[in-house]
DNA sequence: TCGAGTGATACCTTTTGCGAATCATGTTTT
DNA sequence: AAAACATGATTCGCAAAAGGTATCACTCGA
């Protein structure tokens, strides 16, 4: 097999068509350069340069080989570069979990930031509910998740990336739809309330239950997805509590109402979650993006 | 810069995830293998393998670099191979000149044969009249031409690749169109005869003049292209002598008639022409294709 | 005919790479 | 808990490869 030095030597000679000048360009003397080219030709098994005592010319085989040689050298350059960029977190693949609603306010800006600041990074998206994300993070199938508490904070680390108020969603023709004030728990005392799966959407389940402590509404459904909740409300099956960003879902026939206690400090939190064990430089590079105020974090 | 040995070493270790086994696969012992990988990491500037005293694993950077390394090794293989095939004439680019009519019977089969037997060869086609082909061959712009005599046979070598009879083409409503016999020179004694440029289509010019020796037809046009001749005949401007394969041009409103003297040994020859100086292995490989009887040579 | 220019060769020195033995360290077994 | 084992890293001596200097063989132009 030939060596890369031989390739460089050949390319230099092929470009200069002169052993002396090529040697100068390679910072070496002419005799070893001649030998390198000879060895290359022996290794390749084809005459690459036609050289009589007066001039040097490429053979057809040399012409074809020159193109391959250049690609080879280019690949050598890019390979090292790629490895360094991956090590620095500027390139690679991020497997990102997210919940359907987190996508509305957070995923879009995040992906836009990444394509601007880390253009070498590919993102593979996985839509999963939080428990499934946690599972994926622990198995190493995901690098980063966007989910809701609670999760195992021994194995997983996290930070809040978005906070927003809880609000109520009611059918457009509902009596609460026209209440021009923040709703209180008592407003729901005789309502059909659509709530969440205690296991698959535990966070919203608990938020709903906590808000409605001491009131005893009829809790009807047990669904996972916020979109499903809103659609059920639109279908007149009841009222529900959802994060404020659900407004952006664009479902027709429903009205969103503020809640008391939930207007100033948003109790609904979205967390970026990752495995504490992860040493991925890319992950930490991405996490740093959340430091920047351009990221819609901490604010609605 | 790293070396190809280091790349091979890295790939082996990355695939085995074990220095001992990788060394065995590379027919070397473990210590130099460790050093090669260390040198590679230093050259690349990134940690590629995570190795504690019990196991070896690829880092993210190593994962990315492995893919590039494999491409690099594949390219090394193909580059040598390509150069050898070009040297043997099994790959490369053939710049082929041809005249418009030669294309009808010869060019198609030639290109089909080449794509079957020399699939690595690209053909660049140049439609030119014979003198322009000769010029291109002498300048080194063409590798092979398909043309008619005469040409400088000192600098150029040639062989006949196709031979066919001359025939007459007359308008469909012409009196000769219905003559159910081979025509003689005398049949043209009072005809308008369309003939060829003595310089640009000298071969057909001379064939026409020779056939009509002792007859004194009115010679009208002086055109280069056989297609033009046939179109002028179709337009009723006269009659003309053309090679038999002109039938395949598919021009409507004309009739082709055999000529005496021209039925058995075709006087119209198409030659493959090349520069005697050329050492191109590809050229000689292509010329060998004409030896094969499957090639429509010597026969109509 | 001679000198300038070019690539190839001979010979020597320096660098690089390999292999045997050994070390350091973590894991498994007793 | 200690010994045996497994595995990658290190050391050192020798051999192979690469580079440098001097020189040769040859061609071309004055």
XYZ file of C-alpha atoms (C1' of nucleotides) in Angstrom:
660
model
C 0.000 0.000 0.000
C 1.173 3.494 -0.687
C 1.533 6.224 1.925
C 0.027 9.671 2.172
C 3.475 11.219 1.835
C 3.763 9.509 -1.510
C 0.393 10.916 -2.486
C 1.431 14.430 -1.519
C 4.645 13.957 -3.453
C 2.811 12.797 -6.534
C 0.290 15.618 -6.415
C 3.054 18.178 -6.064
C 4.960 16.754 -9.029
C 1.785 16.449 -11.081
C 0.990 20.084 -10.420
C 4.467 21.442 -11.009
C 5.412 18.945 -13.718
C 8.902 19.442 -12.401
C 10.644 17.394 -9.724
C 12.902 20.179 -8.538
C 10.169 22.735 -7.968
C 7.883 20.107 -6.462
C 10.638 19.126 -4.022
C 11.080 22.750 -3.039
C 7.362 23.066 -2.427
C 7.476 19.979 -0.223
C 10.505 21.296 1.695
C 12.706 18.438 0.690
C 15.384 17.727 -1.889
C 14.791 16.200 -5.283
C 16.310 12.696 -4.950
C 14.031 11.364 -2.194
C 11.086 12.860 -4.049
C 11.978 10.870 -7.153
C 12.186 7.744 -5.043
C 8.835 8.389 -3.412
C 7.154 8.746 -6.777
C 8.821 5.557 -7.986
C 7.609 3.686 -4.935
C 4.131 5.037 -5.435
C 4.081 3.824 -9.016
C 5.263 0.418 -7.878
C 2.597 0.301 -5.166
C -0.169 1.414 -7.487
C 0.973 -0.879 -10.247
C 0.728 1.708 -13.004
C 2.993 4.286 -14.600
C 1.654 7.666 -13.500
C 4.217 10.085 -14.889
C 5.900 10.054 -18.262
C 9.314 11.548 -17.663
C 12.094 11.733 -20.139
C 15.211 13.643 -19.287
C 13.721 16.896 -20.385
C 10.083 17.038 -19.369
C 7.494 15.502 -17.084
C 3.949 14.707 -18.180
C 1.011 12.861 -16.703
C -0.021 9.571 -18.268
C -3.721 8.867 -18.676
C -3.511 6.680 -15.603
C -1.735 9.488 -13.778
C -4.433 11.933 -14.784
C -7.116 9.675 -13.374
C -5.083 8.923 -10.270
C -4.437 12.617 -9.659
C -8.129 13.289 -9.237
C -8.421 10.461 -6.714
C -5.278 11.621 -4.941
C -6.687 15.110 -4.516
C -9.902 13.723 -3.088
C -7.830 11.598 -0.748
C -5.905 14.587 0.564
C -9.072 16.628 0.909
C -10.626 13.809 2.906
C -7.578 13.705 5.160
C -8.052 17.376 5.917
C -11.759 17.154 6.600
C -11.507 13.981 8.669
C -9.244 15.532 11.285
C -11.296 18.653 11.250
C -14.519 16.743 11.735
C -13.112 14.805 14.680
C -11.977 18.004 16.375
C -15.312 19.677 15.810
C -17.194 16.715 17.203
C -14.915 16.738 20.219
C -15.624 20.433 20.650
C -19.353 19.875 20.297
C -19.568 21.850 17.061
C -20.556 18.810 15.047
C -22.308 15.537 15.617
C -25.811 14.241 16.180
C -28.136 15.209 19.009
C -30.999 12.837 19.743
C -33.628 15.091 21.209
C -36.795 14.002 22.963
C -39.731 16.380 23.327
C -43.388 16.394 24.286
C -45.970 17.615 21.830
C -46.672 20.858 23.712
C -43.075 21.683 24.456
C -42.638 21.890 20.742
C -44.952 24.876 20.500
C -42.851 27.404 22.338
C -39.472 25.843 22.859
C -38.552 23.373 20.152
C -38.823 25.773 17.238
C -36.556 28.468 18.713
C -34.120 25.822 19.944
C -33.776 24.244 16.524
C -33.407 27.644 14.913
C -30.643 28.616 17.344
C -28.869 25.330 16.759
C -28.914 25.597 13.005
C -27.429 29.077 13.341
C -24.795 28.500 15.977
C -24.022 24.813 15.514
C -24.540 24.286 11.830
C -22.560 21.044 11.850
C -24.987 19.394 14.236
C -27.756 17.087 13.099
C -30.792 16.733 15.324
C -32.875 13.583 15.439
C -36.266 14.328 17.004
C -38.234 11.857 19.088
C -41.714 12.833 20.222
C -42.336 11.057 23.512
C -44.195 11.696 26.759
C -41.898 12.497 29.661
C -41.651 8.972 31.168
C -40.661 7.600 27.770
C -38.042 10.332 27.437
C -36.651 9.479 30.850
C -36.438 5.871 29.804
C -34.621 6.823 26.607
C -32.167 9.055 28.474
C -31.335 6.284 30.917
C -30.868 3.737 28.146
C -28.688 6.126 26.194
C -31.137 6.334 23.304
C -31.572 10.069 23.794
C -29.053 12.812 24.525
C -31.475 15.450 25.720
C -35.152 15.610 26.609
C -37.700 18.377 26.937
C -40.185 17.213 29.547
C -41.997 17.863 32.794
C -41.247 16.811 36.361
C -41.080 14.528 38.102
C -38.168 12.365 37.046
C -35.323 10.527 38.680
C -33.012 13.353 39.670
C -30.294 10.988 40.856
C -29.465 9.713 37.400
C -30.770 12.719 35.527
C -29.851 16.354 35.691
C -32.117 19.123 34.491
C -32.776 22.805 34.244
C -35.927 24.810 33.682
C -36.030 26.186 30.182
C -39.557 27.584 30.077
C -42.112 28.672 32.641
C -45.669 29.715 31.926
C -48.960 30.096 33.777
C -51.646 27.487 33.904
C -54.930 28.577 32.424
C -58.387 27.179 31.888
C -59.805 26.155 28.578
C -63.584 26.083 28.175
C -65.957 25.694 25.234
C -66.725 29.001 23.500
C -70.396 28.780 24.484
C -69.659 27.943 28.105
C -70.815 30.204 30.921
C -67.181 30.735 32.080
C -66.117 31.790 28.616
C -67.431 35.278 29.135
C -66.249 35.710 32.726
C -64.058 38.764 32.420
C -61.856 37.923 35.408
C -59.391 35.381 36.644
C -61.115 32.136 37.586
C -60.915 30.633 41.043
C -61.056 26.982 42.036
C -64.612 27.531 43.162
C -65.649 28.318 39.593
C -65.074 24.665 38.755
C -67.099 23.165 41.572
C -69.889 21.884 39.399
C -67.998 21.462 36.173
C -67.036 18.397 34.193
C -63.224 18.595 34.364
C -61.095 16.735 31.881
C -57.864 15.721 33.539
C -54.677 13.831 32.832
C -53.307 10.355 33.173
C -51.702 10.099 36.618
C -48.879 8.030 35.188
C -48.227 9.293 31.672
C -48.997 12.953 32.333
C -48.462 13.040 36.040
C -47.275 16.627 36.083
C -50.468 18.093 34.677
C -52.531 15.628 36.641
C -51.039 16.916 39.848
C -51.264 20.567 38.834
C -54.933 20.058 38.095
C -55.610 18.214 41.332
C -53.672 20.779 43.383
C -55.541 23.702 41.899
C -58.852 22.010 42.529
C -58.091 20.929 46.099
C -61.166 21.403 48.297
C -63.359 21.652 45.252
C -64.871 18.434 44.065
C -65.470 18.638 40.367
C -66.452 15.620 38.330
C -63.247 14.490 36.751
C -64.027 12.702 33.572
C -61.216 11.773 31.227
C -57.694 10.612 31.839
C -55.732 11.590 28.777
C -52.033 12.041 28.029
C -51.796 14.737 25.427
C -52.687 18.353 25.964
C -53.886 18.603 22.391
C -56.358 15.808 23.106
C -57.597 17.679 26.147
C -58.229 20.831 24.163
C -59.997 18.904 21.440
C -62.242 17.242 24.018
C -63.079 20.664 25.441
C -63.876 21.919 21.960
C -66.177 18.913 21.592
C -68.059 20.093 24.665
C -67.029 17.243 26.914
C -65.996 19.539 29.733
C -63.412 22.110 30.811
C -59.737 21.654 31.589
C -56.538 23.250 32.844
C -53.733 23.595 30.326
C -50.514 25.572 29.995
C -50.930 29.022 28.496
C -49.016 28.108 25.378
C -51.859 25.778 24.421
C -53.407 28.917 22.926
C -50.928 28.492 20.105
C -52.459 25.154 19.196
C -55.063 27.110 17.260
C -58.027 24.914 18.173
C -61.318 26.610 17.243
C -64.392 26.763 19.466
C -62.619 27.158 22.796
C -61.767 30.096 25.034
C -58.772 30.375 27.351
C -59.227 32.019 30.761
C -56.645 33.212 33.276
C -56.576 31.650 36.711
C -55.977 33.408 39.993
C -52.624 32.541 41.543
C -51.245 31.553 38.181
C -50.773 34.840 36.466
C -47.459 36.096 37.789
C -45.202 33.131 38.627
C -45.909 30.416 36.094
C -46.234 27.090 37.821
C -45.966 25.126 34.619
C -42.345 24.262 34.006
C -40.631 22.696 31.054
C -37.268 21.129 31.827
C -34.336 20.214 29.704
C -33.322 16.800 31.039
C -30.145 14.823 30.467
C -28.178 11.961 31.846
C -25.716 13.048 34.538
C -23.273 10.477 33.212
C -23.197 11.994 29.772
C -19.890 13.518 28.813
C -21.051 14.428 25.337
C -19.462 17.750 24.463
C -22.279 18.378 22.058
C -24.863 18.035 24.827
C -23.094 20.593 26.967
C -22.665 22.880 24.025
C -26.401 22.726 23.425
C -27.174 23.257 27.101
C -25.175 26.467 26.988
C -27.603 27.759 24.389
C -30.236 27.937 27.119
C -28.115 30.452 29.047
C -28.671 33.059 26.396
C -31.671 35.379 26.899
C -32.570 35.031 23.231
C -33.797 31.613 24.250
C -37.417 31.906 25.399
C -36.681 30.652 28.885
C -38.016 31.913 32.206
C -40.382 34.138 30.270
C -43.592 33.433 28.535
C -0.405 14.651 9.291
C -1.344 11.098 10.083
C -0.453 8.066 8.004
C -2.560 5.407 6.380
C -1.052 2.783 8.672
C -2.416 4.751 11.588
C -5.801 4.829 9.915
C -5.783 1.077 9.381
C -4.715 0.614 12.973
C -7.501 2.816 14.259
C -10.151 1.129 12.157
C -9.026 -2.298 13.332
C -9.119 -1.247 16.980
C -12.451 0.506 16.524
C -13.921 -2.648 15.009
C -12.460 -5.077 17.518
C -12.629 -2.723 20.504
C -9.625 -4.649 21.752
C -5.962 -3.819 21.119
C -4.730 -7.385 21.295
C -7.163 -8.802 18.773
C -6.755 -5.792 16.501
C -2.980 -6.255 16.560
C -3.408 -9.886 15.615
C -5.635 -8.912 12.709
C -3.012 -6.455 11.515
C -0.230 -9.039 11.838
C 1.659 -7.047 14.403
C 2.089 -7.016 18.156
C 0.140 -4.885 20.555
C 2.728 -2.269 21.658
C 3.331 -0.634 18.279
C -0.415 -0.670 17.681
C -0.990 1.313 20.856
C 1.649 3.788 19.770
C 0.129 4.164 16.317
C -3.253 4.961 17.780
C -1.694 7.436 20.199
C 0.141 9.150 17.373
C -3.019 9.275 15.341
C -4.881 10.942 18.180
C -2.083 13.464 18.523
C -2.090 14.139 14.800
C -5.844 14.509 14.610
C -5.979 16.580 17.753
C -8.886 14.722 19.288
C -9.369 11.750 21.584
C -10.808 8.988 19.427
C -10.885 6.020 21.785
C -11.917 5.930 25.407
C -9.767 3.233 26.938
C -9.628 2.424 30.577
C -7.718 -0.604 31.729
C -10.599 -2.896 31.122
C -12.414 -1.837 27.977
C -12.106 0.181 24.822
C -14.887 2.379 23.461
C -15.219 4.918 20.715
C -15.690 8.551 21.672
C -18.171 10.635 19.704
C -15.238 12.108 17.833
C -13.928 8.601 17.207
C -17.292 7.513 15.895
C -17.342 10.360 13.420
C -13.708 9.842 12.499
C -14.251 6.127 11.940
C -16.690 6.795 9.146
C -14.211 9.132 7.454
C -11.398 6.655 8.002
C -13.355 3.911 6.282
C -14.071 6.170 3.325
C -10.395 7.008 3.207
C -9.362 3.361 3.043
C -11.999 2.620 0.433
C -10.706 5.489 -1.653
C -7.171 4.144 -1.347
C -8.355 0.840 -2.769
C -10.288 2.312 -5.648
C -7.614 4.847 -6.565
C -4.982 2.224 -7.326
C -7.538 0.125 -9.077
C -8.671 3.004 -11.231
C -5.128 3.874 -12.260
C -4.461 0.284 -13.267
C -7.665 0.069 -15.254
C -6.926 3.303 -17.073
C -3.471 1.994 -17.866
C -5.033 -1.194 -19.199
C -7.557 0.756 -21.247
C -10.546 -0.446 -19.234
C -11.346 3.028 -17.950
C -10.875 6.588 -19.051
C -12.294 9.015 -21.565
C -12.361 8.558 -25.329
C -12.828 11.685 -27.424
C -14.490 10.380 -30.547
C -15.022 12.297 -33.770
C -17.628 11.195 -36.288
C -19.406 12.411 -39.378
C -23.159 12.676 -39.393
C -23.700 9.686 -41.706
C -21.176 7.441 -40.031
C -23.376 7.693 -36.997
C -26.224 5.883 -38.746
C -24.658 2.466 -39.084
C -21.488 2.543 -37.060
C -21.640 4.886 -34.113
C -24.650 3.276 -32.436
C -23.261 -0.270 -32.411
C -19.829 1.014 -31.390
C -21.199 2.876 -28.401
C -23.318 -0.103 -27.431
C -20.310 -2.432 -27.563
C -18.237 -0.010 -25.520
C -20.807 0.377 -22.795
C -20.978 -3.405 -22.562
C -17.319 -4.320 -22.709
C -15.656 -1.177 -21.380
C -18.184 0.095 -18.872
C -15.606 2.288 -17.152
C -15.024 4.332 -20.269
C -16.672 7.676 -20.918
C -17.076 8.800 -24.515
C -17.136 12.430 -25.543
C -18.634 12.784 -29.012
C -17.606 15.452 -31.514
C -19.534 15.693 -34.755
C -17.119 16.989 -37.397
C -16.502 16.576 -41.095
C -13.434 14.489 -41.879
C -10.925 17.348 -42.346
C -11.928 18.781 -38.989
C -11.510 15.358 -37.405
C -8.053 15.032 -38.932
C -7.180 18.405 -37.511
C -8.432 17.373 -34.076
C -6.492 14.104 -34.178
C -3.264 15.897 -35.076
C -3.770 18.510 -32.370
C -4.523 15.838 -29.800
C -8.074 17.063 -29.273
C -9.506 13.749 -30.441
C -8.461 10.190 -29.733
C -10.303 8.489 -32.562
C -12.218 9.604 -35.645
C -14.753 7.982 -37.934
C -14.251 9.561 -41.326
C -13.602 9.131 -45.025
C -10.390 9.200 -47.032
C -8.239 10.901 -47.893
C -6.166 11.977 -44.931
C -2.532 12.315 -44.050
C -1.487 8.692 -43.638
C 1.991 9.618 -42.438
C 0.813 11.042 -39.162
C -2.450 9.100 -39.015
C -3.156 5.400 -39.057
C -6.514 3.944 -40.012
C -8.531 0.888 -40.770
C -11.755 0.345 -42.681
C -14.619 -0.291 -40.323
C -17.561 -0.189 -42.706
C -17.990 -0.624 -46.435
C -21.189 -0.092 -48.372
C -22.312 0.512 -51.937
C -22.982 3.897 -53.422
C -26.515 4.388 -54.586
C -28.571 7.049 -56.292
C -31.240 9.093 -54.620
C -33.949 10.644 -56.790
C -37.247 12.400 -56.097
C -40.167 9.982 -55.763
C -41.842 11.397 -58.863
C -38.698 11.240 -60.986
C -38.535 9.142 -64.100
C -35.629 7.088 -62.680
C -37.604 6.329 -59.523
C -39.488 3.566 -61.213
C -36.595 2.125 -63.213
C -36.541 -1.433 -61.941
C -32.854 -2.001 -62.616
C -29.420 -0.863 -61.584
C -28.667 2.568 -62.964
C -25.710 3.238 -65.227
C -23.723 6.435 -65.566
C -25.546 7.079 -68.826
C -28.836 7.388 -66.950
C -27.558 10.651 -65.479
C -26.479 12.281 -68.710
C -29.199 14.863 -68.701
C -29.890 15.103 -64.994
C -29.297 17.852 -62.525
C -26.771 16.212 -60.180
C -26.220 17.574 -56.729
C -22.662 16.992 -55.677
C -20.283 17.653 -52.819
C -17.790 20.229 -51.713
C -14.402 19.249 -53.178
C -12.660 20.304 -50.000
C -14.998 19.499 -47.120
C -16.520 16.342 -48.594
C -13.799 15.449 -51.029
C -14.410 11.732 -50.762
C -18.004 11.839 -51.993
C -17.102 14.528 -54.489
C -14.565 12.232 -56.063
C -16.807 9.174 -55.946
C -19.479 11.125 -57.745
C -17.115 12.508 -60.340
C -15.560 9.102 -60.927
C -18.911 7.403 -61.417
C -19.989 10.059 -63.844
C -16.781 10.152 -65.886
C -17.561 10.481 -69.578
C -21.062 11.593 -68.814
C -21.514 15.306 -68.464
C -24.363 15.961 -66.129
C -25.134 19.435 -64.875
C -23.590 19.558 -61.459
C -25.431 22.035 -59.337
C -24.747 22.243 -55.676
C -21.603 21.847 -53.647
C -22.675 20.742 -50.194
C -20.933 19.098 -47.292
C -23.507 16.983 -45.537
C -25.185 13.934 -46.979
C -28.372 14.783 -45.148
C -28.416 18.140 -46.930
C -27.989 16.381 -50.263
C -30.942 14.108 -49.598
C -33.100 17.019 -48.490
C -32.243 18.922 -51.672
C -33.223 15.854 -53.712
C -36.485 15.627 -51.810
C -37.043 19.290 -52.652
C -36.754 18.384 -56.357
C -33.520 20.220 -56.960
C -31.935 17.221 -58.686
C -30.572 13.716 -58.116
C -27.474 12.635 -56.214
C -25.205 9.759 -55.283
C -25.126 8.817 -51.611
C -23.991 5.857 -49.508
C -26.585 3.133 -49.137
C -26.989 3.773 -45.433
C -28.539 7.140 -46.264
C -31.771 5.145 -46.570
C -31.792 5.081 -42.806
C -32.051 8.848 -42.677
C -35.783 8.409 -43.199
C -36.274 11.367 -45.527
C -39.676 11.245 -47.224
C -40.328 11.845 -50.937
C -37.187 10.240 -52.309
C -36.353 6.843 -53.796
C -32.996 5.077 -53.581
C -31.763 3.179 -56.632
C -28.921 0.682 -56.961
C -26.065 1.481 -59.274
C -24.250 -0.937 -61.570
C -20.706 -1.618 -60.463
C -21.527 -0.688 -56.915
C -23.582 -3.596 -55.724
C -21.003 -6.194 -54.734
C -17.855 -4.453 -53.459
C -18.919 -1.322 -51.691
C -16.741 1.547 -52.783
C -17.854 3.752 -49.930
C -15.542 3.243 -47.002
C -15.718 4.500 -43.474
C -12.395 4.530 -41.648
C -11.469 4.596 -38.049
C -8.606 7.093 -37.909
C -6.132 7.781 -35.148
C -2.823 9.429 -34.494
C 0.114 7.065 -35.038
C 1.853 8.727 -32.103
C -0.905 7.863 -29.699
C 0.069 5.397 -27.036
C -3.315 5.567 -25.343
C -4.123 2.076 -24.089
C -7.773 2.968 -24.223
C -7.550 3.788 -27.933
C -6.008 0.447 -28.729
C -8.501 -1.318 -26.574
C -11.297 0.330 -28.542
C -9.648 -0.466 -31.864
C -9.652 -4.121 -30.904
C -13.424 -3.956 -30.715
C -13.462 -3.578 -34.502
C -11.814 -6.991 -34.896
C -14.899 -8.703 -33.650
C -17.424 -9.771 -36.309
C -20.267 -8.556 -34.097
C -19.095 -5.113 -35.166
C -20.848 -4.201 -38.421
C -17.602 -3.902 -40.360
C -16.854 -5.038 -43.912
C -20.521 -5.903 -44.304
C -23.494 -3.749 -44.993
C 31.027 21.407 -28.634
C 30.019 22.963 -24.276
C 27.179 24.418 -20.462
C 22.741 24.643 -18.234
C 19.001 21.956 -16.666
C 16.777 17.673 -15.414
C 15.699 13.244 -13.263
C 18.085 8.938 -11.497
C 21.607 6.599 -8.536
C 25.052 5.734 -4.764
C 26.194 6.294 -0.281
C 25.747 8.003 4.263
C 23.046 9.816 8.289
C 18.841 10.399 10.712
C 14.330 9.077 11.755
C 10.763 5.903 12.359
C 8.717 1.559 13.422
C 8.666 -3.021 15.209
C 9.084 -6.586 18.838
C 10.372 -8.689 23.507
C 10.127 -7.792 28.057
C 8.068 -5.234 31.655
C 4.870 -2.187 34.061
C 0.436 -0.333 35.891
C -4.080 -1.074 36.912
C -8.453 -2.931 37.231
C -11.288 -7.507 37.546
C -12.129 -12.083 38.904
C -11.213 -16.045 41.632
C -9.954 -18.505 45.674
C -8.246 -10.218 51.474
C -4.886 -11.857 48.487
C -3.528 -14.061 44.356
C -4.181 -14.788 39.466
C -5.630 -12.854 35.277
C -6.530 -9.537 31.580
C -5.357 -5.492 29.186
C -3.381 -1.348 27.551
C 0.981 1.607 28.234
C 6.061 2.068 28.569
C 11.034 1.015 27.849
C 14.816 -0.290 25.059
C 17.507 -2.312 21.362
C 17.632 -3.266 16.611
C 16.218 -3.071 11.704
C 13.939 -0.786 7.975
C 12.739 3.424 5.722
C 13.329 8.180 4.570
C 15.955 12.226 3.845
C 20.370 14.714 2.347
C 24.806 15.367 -0.403
C 27.421 14.335 -4.221
C 27.388 12.631 -8.641
C 25.914 10.570 -13.038
C 23.504 10.332 -17.579
C 21.146 12.575 -20.774
C 18.942 16.405 -23.652
C 18.728 20.795 -25.598
C 20.138 25.342 -27.015
C 23.870 28.609 -27.955
